């Protein structure tokens, strides 16, 4: 891969940003996360943190251990080895139970109307195929399998519960802790996905993992309470 296919920039005196594209594309996303996975596997001395996004990779480093020039040399060597054959991002599969609508999904009807679907058809479409985690931010974030964008709330809620399945624009997100939010809530899962900051990595799931969503009734919600994301991993 040539230099013109990405941009390597300094961010302050001890971090860099590698940008593969200014707009989202699946190829740019794959390059970002392939590079991130390679650097994490190598555990290179001096690299303190790696944050992959949709099209960029942010790296913080200790310049007393690894010089900026050496870091760029290492990163660009990995980039040079990227090809179509190794771009596929492998992941695990998780099955996520969701209560749609009612008190668990107050915006279900709005989201369904935005897609010109009935509530039932929207749920069917959402659950029809696995969604791949694209990034981890306030929780796992996905692209959407809806055909139209979903407008945000004009006034954000001051509290959105952990487990809320939310939609905005062309993205789906799962809230992993109670917090404010302006995305549309159309369901909620009882599965716990919170971050454990004393662990590395702080969450069990990662970009590239797939989540299969399926509907459950309100009466079934309590049956899954206390389960964590590792409990619903699909084992081979």
PDB file of C-alpha atoms in Angstrom:
ATOM      1  CA  UNK A   1       0.000   0.000   0.000  1.00  0.00           C
ATOM      2  CA  UNK A   2       1.469   3.377  -0.979  1.00  0.00           C
ATOM      3  CA  UNK A   3       1.723   6.503   1.169  1.00  0.00           C
ATOM      4  CA  UNK A   4      -1.108   8.222  -0.705  1.00  0.00           C
ATOM      5  CA  UNK A   5      -3.623   5.680   0.632  1.00  0.00           C
ATOM      6  CA  UNK A   6      -3.428   7.002   4.202  1.00  0.00           C
ATOM      7  CA  UNK A   7      -2.334  10.009   6.219  1.00  0.00           C
ATOM      8  CA  UNK A   8       0.027   9.839   9.203  1.00  0.00           C
ATOM      9  CA  UNK A   9      -0.322  12.884  11.498  1.00  0.00           C
ATOM     10  CA  UNK A  10       1.018  13.995  14.877  1.00  0.00           C
ATOM     11  CA  UNK A  11      -1.487  14.694  17.655  1.00  0.00           C
ATOM     12  CA  UNK A  12       0.392  16.549  20.378  1.00  0.00           C
ATOM     13  CA  UNK A  13       3.879  15.421  21.367  1.00  0.00           C
ATOM     14  CA  UNK A  14       3.104  11.779  22.142  1.00  0.00           C
ATOM     15  CA  UNK A  15       0.322  10.540  19.889  1.00  0.00           C
ATOM     16  CA  UNK A  16      -0.370  10.023  16.194  1.00  0.00           C
ATOM     17  CA  UNK A  17      -3.411   9.533  13.993  1.00  0.00           C
ATOM     18  CA  UNK A  18      -3.477   7.268  10.948  1.00  0.00           C
ATOM     19  CA  UNK A  19      -6.334   8.211   8.620  1.00  0.00           C
ATOM     20  CA  UNK A  20      -7.361   5.842   5.838  1.00  0.00           C
ATOM     21  CA  UNK A  21     -10.338   7.862   4.609  1.00  0.00           C
ATOM     22  CA  UNK A  22     -12.321  10.990   5.432  1.00  0.00           C
ATOM     23  CA  UNK A  23     -15.600   9.176   4.776  1.00  0.00           C
ATOM     24  CA  UNK A  24     -16.679   5.725   5.867  1.00  0.00           C
ATOM     25  CA  UNK A  25     -16.051   2.731   3.655  1.00  0.00           C
ATOM     26  CA  UNK A  26     -15.887  -0.935   4.610  1.00  0.00           C
ATOM     27  CA  UNK A  27     -12.368  -1.165   3.189  1.00  0.00           C
ATOM     28  CA  UNK A  28     -11.136   1.744   5.322  1.00  0.00           C
ATOM     29  CA  UNK A  29     -12.773   0.201   8.407  1.00  0.00           C
ATOM     30  CA  UNK A  30     -11.131  -3.156   7.691  1.00  0.00           C
ATOM     31  CA  UNK A  31      -7.708  -1.545   7.286  1.00  0.00           C
ATOM     32  CA  UNK A  32      -8.066   0.353  10.567  1.00  0.00           C
ATOM     33  CA  UNK A  33      -9.054  -2.708  12.564  1.00  0.00           C
ATOM     34  CA  UNK A  34      -6.610  -5.061  10.871  1.00  0.00           C
ATOM     35  CA  UNK A  35      -3.805  -2.640  11.771  1.00  0.00           C
ATOM     36  CA  UNK A  36      -5.109  -2.239  15.325  1.00  0.00           C
ATOM     37  CA  UNK A  37      -5.270  -6.012  15.806  1.00  0.00           C
ATOM     38  CA  UNK A  38      -1.732  -6.457  14.491  1.00  0.00           C
ATOM     39  CA  UNK A  39      -0.318  -3.818  16.835  1.00  0.00           C
ATOM     40  CA  UNK A  40      -2.200  -5.232  19.821  1.00  0.00           C
ATOM     41  CA  UNK A  41      -0.949  -8.746  19.106  1.00  0.00           C
ATOM     42  CA  UNK A  42       2.665  -7.563  18.877  1.00  0.00           C
ATOM     43  CA  UNK A  43       2.426  -5.621  22.183  1.00  0.00           C
ATOM     44  CA  UNK A  44       5.111  -3.207  21.007  1.00  0.00           C
ATOM     45  CA  UNK A  45       7.058  -1.578  23.882  1.00  0.00           C
ATOM     46  CA  UNK A  46       6.244   2.130  24.201  1.00  0.00           C
ATOM     47  CA  UNK A  47       2.750   2.011  22.708  1.00  0.00           C
ATOM     48  CA  UNK A  48       0.401   3.045  25.509  1.00  0.00           C
ATOM     49  CA  UNK A  49      -2.986   3.012  23.841  1.00  0.00           C
ATOM     50  CA  UNK A  50      -4.709   2.204  20.566  1.00  0.00           C
ATOM     51  CA  UNK A  51      -8.141   3.572  19.647  1.00  0.00           C
ATOM     52  CA  UNK A  52      -9.616   2.357  16.345  1.00  0.00           C
ATOM     53  CA  UNK A  53     -12.619   4.190  14.895  1.00  0.00           C
ATOM     54  CA  UNK A  54     -14.519   3.898  11.604  1.00  0.00           C
ATOM     55  CA  UNK A  55     -11.721   5.295   9.413  1.00  0.00           C
ATOM     56  CA  UNK A  56      -8.840   6.287  11.713  1.00  0.00           C
ATOM     57  CA  UNK A  57      -6.484   4.755  14.258  1.00  0.00           C
ATOM     58  CA  UNK A  58      -5.234   6.837  17.194  1.00  0.00           C
ATOM     59  CA  UNK A  59      -2.027   5.724  18.927  1.00  0.00           C
ATOM     60  CA  UNK A  60      -0.558   7.191  22.100  1.00  0.00           C
ATOM     61  CA  UNK A  61       3.034   6.339  22.983  1.00  0.00           C
ATOM     62  CA  UNK A  62       5.847   6.923  25.462  1.00  0.00           C
ATOM     63  CA  UNK A  63       8.503   8.830  23.536  1.00  0.00           C
ATOM     64  CA  UNK A  64      11.136   7.841  26.122  1.00  0.00           C
ATOM     65  CA  UNK A  65      10.687   4.222  25.026  1.00  0.00           C
ATOM     66  CA  UNK A  66       9.854   4.495  21.333  1.00  0.00           C
ATOM     67  CA  UNK A  67      10.750   7.460  19.157  1.00  0.00           C
ATOM     68  CA  UNK A  68       8.193   8.944  16.803  1.00  0.00           C
ATOM     69  CA  UNK A  69      10.264   8.013  13.754  1.00  0.00           C
ATOM     70  CA  UNK A  70      10.553   4.400  14.904  1.00  0.00           C
ATOM     71  CA  UNK A  71       6.818   4.231  15.602  1.00  0.00           C
ATOM     72  CA  UNK A  72       6.009   5.501  12.114  1.00  0.00           C
ATOM     73  CA  UNK A  73       8.439   3.006  10.603  1.00  0.00           C
ATOM     74  CA  UNK A  74       6.793   0.110  12.471  1.00  0.00           C
ATOM     75  CA  UNK A  75       3.260   1.222  11.615  1.00  0.00           C
ATOM     76  CA  UNK A  76       4.033   1.778   7.947  1.00  0.00           C
ATOM     77  CA  UNK A  77       5.607  -1.669   7.695  1.00  0.00           C
ATOM     78  CA  UNK A  78       2.360  -3.212   8.917  1.00  0.00           C
ATOM     79  CA  UNK A  79       0.361  -1.056   6.516  1.00  0.00           C
ATOM     80  CA  UNK A  80       2.585  -2.144   3.626  1.00  0.00           C
ATOM     81  CA  UNK A  81       1.663  -5.774   4.377  1.00  0.00           C
ATOM     82  CA  UNK A  82      -2.090  -5.165   4.247  1.00  0.00           C
ATOM     83  CA  UNK A  83      -3.760  -6.860   1.304  1.00  0.00           C
ATOM     84  CA  UNK A  84      -7.206  -8.057   0.297  1.00  0.00           C
ATOM     85  CA  UNK A  85      -6.508 -11.569   1.592  1.00  0.00           C
ATOM     86  CA  UNK A  86      -5.829 -10.527   5.191  1.00  0.00           C
ATOM     87  CA  UNK A  87      -8.410  -7.757   5.464  1.00  0.00           C
ATOM     88  CA  UNK A  88     -11.248  -9.939   6.741  1.00  0.00           C
ATOM     89  CA  UNK A  89     -11.898  -9.156  10.408  1.00  0.00           C
ATOM     90  CA  UNK A  90     -12.825 -12.357  12.240  1.00  0.00           C
ATOM     91  CA  UNK A  91     -15.129 -12.231  15.235  1.00  0.00           C
ATOM     92  CA  UNK A  92     -17.194 -14.225  17.668  1.00  0.00           C
ATOM     93  CA  UNK A  93     -20.999 -14.461  17.702  1.00  0.00           C
ATOM     94  CA  UNK A  94     -23.308 -13.433  20.549  1.00  0.00           C
ATOM     95  CA  UNK A  95     -27.077 -13.984  20.800  1.00  0.00           C
ATOM     96  CA  UNK A  96     -28.790 -11.002  22.395  1.00  0.00           C
ATOM     97  CA  UNK A  97     -32.364 -11.202  23.772  1.00  0.00           C
ATOM     98  CA  UNK A  98     -34.351  -7.968  23.394  1.00  0.00           C
ATOM     99  CA  UNK A  99     -37.708  -6.725  24.591  1.00  0.00           C
ATOM    100  CA  UNK A 100     -39.018  -4.413  21.874  1.00  0.00           C
ATOM    101  CA  UNK A 101     -41.485  -1.584  22.466  1.00  0.00           C
ATOM    102  CA  UNK A 102     -43.504  -0.673  25.534  1.00  0.00           C
ATOM    103  CA  UNK A 103     -41.549   0.719  28.468  1.00  0.00           C
ATOM    104  CA  UNK A 104     -38.436  -1.006  27.131  1.00  0.00           C
ATOM    105  CA  UNK A 105     -38.628   0.603  23.689  1.00  0.00           C
ATOM    106  CA  UNK A 106     -40.656   3.825  23.816  1.00  0.00           C
ATOM    107  CA  UNK A 107     -39.588   4.912  20.322  1.00  0.00           C
ATOM    108  CA  UNK A 108     -40.385   1.645  18.533  1.00  0.00           C
ATOM    109  CA  UNK A 109     -43.402   3.075  16.727  1.00  0.00           C
ATOM    110  CA  UNK A 110     -41.446   6.171  15.640  1.00  0.00           C
ATOM    111  CA  UNK A 111     -38.595   4.054  14.276  1.00  0.00           C
ATOM    112  CA  UNK A 112     -41.047   1.736  12.503  1.00  0.00           C
ATOM    113  CA  UNK A 113     -42.899   4.705  10.976  1.00  0.00           C
ATOM    114  CA  UNK A 114     -39.591   6.162   9.775  1.00  0.00           C
ATOM    115  CA  UNK A 115     -39.048   2.947   7.788  1.00  0.00           C
ATOM    116  CA  UNK A 116     -42.685   2.759   6.667  1.00  0.00           C
ATOM    117  CA  UNK A 117     -43.034  -0.573   8.439  1.00  0.00           C
ATOM    118  CA  UNK A 118     -45.301  -1.981  11.113  1.00  0.00           C
ATOM    119  CA  UNK A 119     -43.741  -2.572  14.526  1.00  0.00           C
ATOM    120  CA  UNK A 120     -43.717  -6.304  13.852  1.00  0.00           C
ATOM    121  CA  UNK A 121     -42.034  -5.949  10.458  1.00  0.00           C
ATOM    122  CA  UNK A 122     -39.399  -3.610  11.870  1.00  0.00           C
ATOM    123  CA  UNK A 123     -38.525  -6.120  14.602  1.00  0.00           C
ATOM    124  CA  UNK A 124     -38.430  -8.895  12.027  1.00  0.00           C
ATOM    125  CA  UNK A 125     -36.100  -6.884   9.794  1.00  0.00           C
ATOM    126  CA  UNK A 126     -33.815  -5.889  12.671  1.00  0.00           C
ATOM    127  CA  UNK A 127     -33.494  -9.510  13.830  1.00  0.00           C
ATOM    128  CA  UNK A 128     -33.181 -10.959  10.319  1.00  0.00           C
ATOM    129  CA  UNK A 129     -29.379 -11.066  10.212  1.00  0.00           C
ATOM    130  CA  UNK A 130     -26.389 -10.585  12.532  1.00  0.00           C
ATOM    131  CA  UNK A 131     -24.963  -7.100  12.955  1.00  0.00           C
ATOM    132  CA  UNK A 132     -21.196  -6.634  13.122  1.00  0.00           C
ATOM    133  CA  UNK A 133     -19.700  -4.409  15.802  1.00  0.00           C
ATOM    134  CA  UNK A 134     -17.975  -1.566  13.974  1.00  0.00           C
ATOM    135  CA  UNK A 135     -16.551   0.363  16.937  1.00  0.00           C
ATOM    136  CA  UNK A 136     -16.797   0.385  20.716  1.00  0.00           C
ATOM    137  CA  UNK A 137     -17.669   3.785  22.128  1.00  0.00           C
ATOM    138  CA  UNK A 138     -20.388   4.144  24.750  1.00  0.00           C
ATOM    139  CA  UNK A 139     -21.022   0.485  23.992  1.00  0.00           C
ATOM    140  CA  UNK A 140     -21.025  -1.661  20.852  1.00  0.00           C
ATOM    141  CA  UNK A 141     -21.969   0.322  17.758  1.00  0.00           C
ATOM    142  CA  UNK A 142     -23.159  -1.130  14.471  1.00  0.00           C
ATOM    143  CA  UNK A 143     -24.168  -0.131  11.016  1.00  0.00           C
ATOM    144  CA  UNK A 144     -27.888  -0.439  10.417  1.00  0.00           C
ATOM    145  CA  UNK A 145     -29.976  -2.864   8.422  1.00  0.00           C
ATOM    146  CA  UNK A 146     -32.719  -0.249   8.137  1.00  0.00           C
ATOM    147  CA  UNK A 147     -33.170   1.298   4.704  1.00  0.00           C
ATOM    148  CA  UNK A 148     -33.675   4.882   5.889  1.00  0.00           C
ATOM    149  CA  UNK A 149     -31.964   7.096   8.424  1.00  0.00           C
ATOM    150  CA  UNK A 150     -33.547   7.530  11.850  1.00  0.00           C
ATOM    151  CA  UNK A 151     -33.765  11.073  13.205  1.00  0.00           C
ATOM    152  CA  UNK A 152     -32.446  11.802  16.683  1.00  0.00           C
ATOM    153  CA  UNK A 153     -34.658  13.173  19.410  1.00  0.00           C
ATOM    154  CA  UNK A 154     -35.046  16.947  19.253  1.00  0.00           C
ATOM    155  CA  UNK A 155     -34.454  17.044  23.013  1.00  0.00           C
ATOM    156  CA  UNK A 156     -32.159  14.323  24.397  1.00  0.00           C
ATOM    157  CA  UNK A 157     -33.314  12.270  27.354  1.00  0.00           C
ATOM    158  CA  UNK A 158     -31.542  12.986  30.613  1.00  0.00           C
ATOM    159  CA  UNK A 159     -31.413   9.256  31.376  1.00  0.00           C
ATOM    160  CA  UNK A 160     -31.220   6.251  29.054  1.00  0.00           C
ATOM    161  CA  UNK A 161     -31.005   2.831  30.749  1.00  0.00           C
ATOM    162  CA  UNK A 162     -28.190   0.355  30.335  1.00  0.00           C
ATOM    163  CA  UNK A 163     -29.131  -2.192  27.699  1.00  0.00           C
ATOM    164  CA  UNK A 164     -31.166   0.221  25.588  1.00  0.00           C
ATOM    165  CA  UNK A 165     -31.092  -0.607  21.871  1.00  0.00           C
ATOM    166  CA  UNK A 166     -30.941   2.758  20.123  1.00  0.00           C
ATOM    167  CA  UNK A 167     -30.937   4.092  16.564  1.00  0.00           C
ATOM    168  CA  UNK A 168     -29.825   7.368  15.013  1.00  0.00           C
ATOM    169  CA  UNK A 169     -28.814   8.241  11.484  1.00  0.00           C
ATOM    170  CA  UNK A 170     -27.415   5.071   9.945  1.00  0.00           C
ATOM    171  CA  UNK A 171     -26.183   3.558  13.199  1.00  0.00           C
ATOM    172  CA  UNK A 172     -27.375   1.227  15.959  1.00  0.00           C
ATOM    173  CA  UNK A 173     -25.943   1.326  19.469  1.00  0.00           C
ATOM    174  CA  UNK A 174     -26.379  -0.510  22.755  1.00  0.00           C
ATOM    175  CA  UNK A 175     -26.097   1.632  25.873  1.00  0.00           C
ATOM    176  CA  UNK A 176     -23.962  -0.155  28.463  1.00  0.00           C
ATOM    177  CA  UNK A 177     -24.595   2.200  31.380  1.00  0.00           C
ATOM    178  CA  UNK A 178     -27.275   4.653  32.465  1.00  0.00           C
ATOM    179  CA  UNK A 179     -26.528   7.994  30.811  1.00  0.00           C
ATOM    180  CA  UNK A 180     -28.140  10.841  28.839  1.00  0.00           C
ATOM    181  CA  UNK A 181     -28.781  10.256  25.149  1.00  0.00           C
ATOM    182  CA  UNK A 182     -30.604  11.573  22.109  1.00  0.00           C
ATOM    183  CA  UNK A 183     -30.920   8.364  20.099  1.00  0.00           C
ATOM    184  CA  UNK A 184     -34.254   6.606  19.576  1.00  0.00           C
ATOM    185  CA  UNK A 185     -34.850   3.702  21.974  1.00  0.00           C
ATOM    186  CA  UNK A 186     -36.731   0.842  20.332  1.00  0.00           C
ATOM    187  CA  UNK A 187     -35.793  -2.033  22.638  1.00  0.00           C
ATOM    188  CA  UNK A 188     -33.761  -3.113  25.630  1.00  0.00           C
ATOM    189  CA  UNK A 189     -31.652  -6.148  26.481  1.00  0.00           C
ATOM    190  CA  UNK A 190     -31.139  -7.454  30.021  1.00  0.00           C
ATOM    191  CA  UNK A 191     -27.631  -8.682  29.125  1.00  0.00           C
ATOM    192  CA  UNK A 192     -24.911  -6.740  30.958  1.00  0.00           C
ATOM    193  CA  UNK A 193     -22.149  -5.309  28.772  1.00  0.00           C
ATOM    194  CA  UNK A 194     -20.542  -2.776  31.104  1.00  0.00           C
ATOM    195  CA  UNK A 195     -16.896  -1.780  30.947  1.00  0.00           C
ATOM    196  CA  UNK A 196     -14.478  -3.098  33.556  1.00  0.00           C
ATOM    197  CA  UNK A 197     -11.751  -0.461  33.537  1.00  0.00           C
ATOM    198  CA  UNK A 198      -9.373  -2.514  35.674  1.00  0.00           C
ATOM    199  CA  UNK A 199      -9.263  -5.123  32.891  1.00  0.00           C
ATOM    200  CA  UNK A 200      -7.443  -4.953  29.567  1.00  0.00           C
ATOM    201  CA  UNK A 201      -9.377  -4.828  27.326  1.00  0.00           C
ATOM    202  CA  UNK A 202     -12.179  -3.316  29.428  1.00  0.00           C
ATOM    203  CA  UNK A 203     -14.992  -5.089  27.517  1.00  0.00           C
ATOM    204  CA  UNK A 204     -15.421  -8.708  26.449  1.00  0.00           C
ATOM    205  CA  UNK A 205     -16.608  -7.897  22.917  1.00  0.00           C
ATOM    206  CA  UNK A 206     -14.645  -6.152  20.174  1.00  0.00           C
ATOM    207  CA  UNK A 207     -15.040  -4.716  16.674  1.00  0.00           C
ATOM    208  CA  UNK A 208     -15.614  -7.536  14.220  1.00  0.00           C
ATOM    209  CA  UNK A 209     -17.761  -9.570  16.611  1.00  0.00           C
ATOM    210  CA  UNK A 210     -21.297 -10.318  15.454  1.00  0.00           C
ATOM    211  CA  UNK A 211     -24.494  -9.950  17.470  1.00  0.00           C
ATOM    212  CA  UNK A 212     -27.692 -11.808  16.654  1.00  0.00           C
ATOM    213  CA  UNK A 213     -30.755 -10.142  18.169  1.00  0.00           C
ATOM    214  CA  UNK A 214     -33.979 -11.982  18.938  1.00  0.00           C
ATOM    215  CA  UNK A 215     -37.229 -10.841  20.572  1.00  0.00           C
ATOM    216  CA  UNK A 216     -38.425 -11.919  24.011  1.00  0.00           C
ATOM    217  CA  UNK A 217     -41.532 -10.936  25.967  1.00  0.00           C
ATOM    218  CA  UNK A 218     -41.580  -8.528  28.892  1.00  0.00           C
ATOM    219  CA  UNK A 219     -42.247 -11.456  31.225  1.00  0.00           C
ATOM    220  CA  UNK A 220     -38.992 -13.073  30.075  1.00  0.00           C
ATOM    221  CA  UNK A 221     -36.796 -10.043  30.817  1.00  0.00           C
ATOM    222  CA  UNK A 222     -36.114 -11.043  34.420  1.00  0.00           C
ATOM    223  CA  UNK A 223     -34.996 -14.529  33.342  1.00  0.00           C
ATOM    224  CA  UNK A 224     -31.883 -13.032  31.744  1.00  0.00           C
ATOM    225  CA  UNK A 225     -31.055 -10.439  34.403  1.00  0.00           C
ATOM    226  CA  UNK A 226     -27.601 -10.956  35.847  1.00  0.00           C
ATOM    227  CA  UNK A 227     -26.260 -12.565  32.684  1.00  0.00           C
ATOM    228  CA  UNK A 228     -23.226 -10.940  31.083  1.00  0.00           C
ATOM    229  CA  UNK A 229     -22.154 -10.796  27.473  1.00  0.00           C
ATOM    230  CA  UNK A 230     -19.834 -13.783  27.923  1.00  0.00           C
ATOM    231  CA  UNK A 231     -22.826 -15.895  28.956  1.00  0.00           C
ATOM    232  CA  UNK A 232     -24.480 -15.442  25.546  1.00  0.00           C
ATOM    233  CA  UNK A 233     -21.460 -16.138  23.342  1.00  0.00           C
ATOM    234  CA  UNK A 234     -22.179 -18.827  20.765  1.00  0.00           C
ATOM    235  CA  UNK A 235     -19.647 -21.582  21.298  1.00  0.00           C
ATOM    236  CA  UNK A 236     -18.444 -23.842  18.518  1.00  0.00           C
TER     237      UNK A 236
END
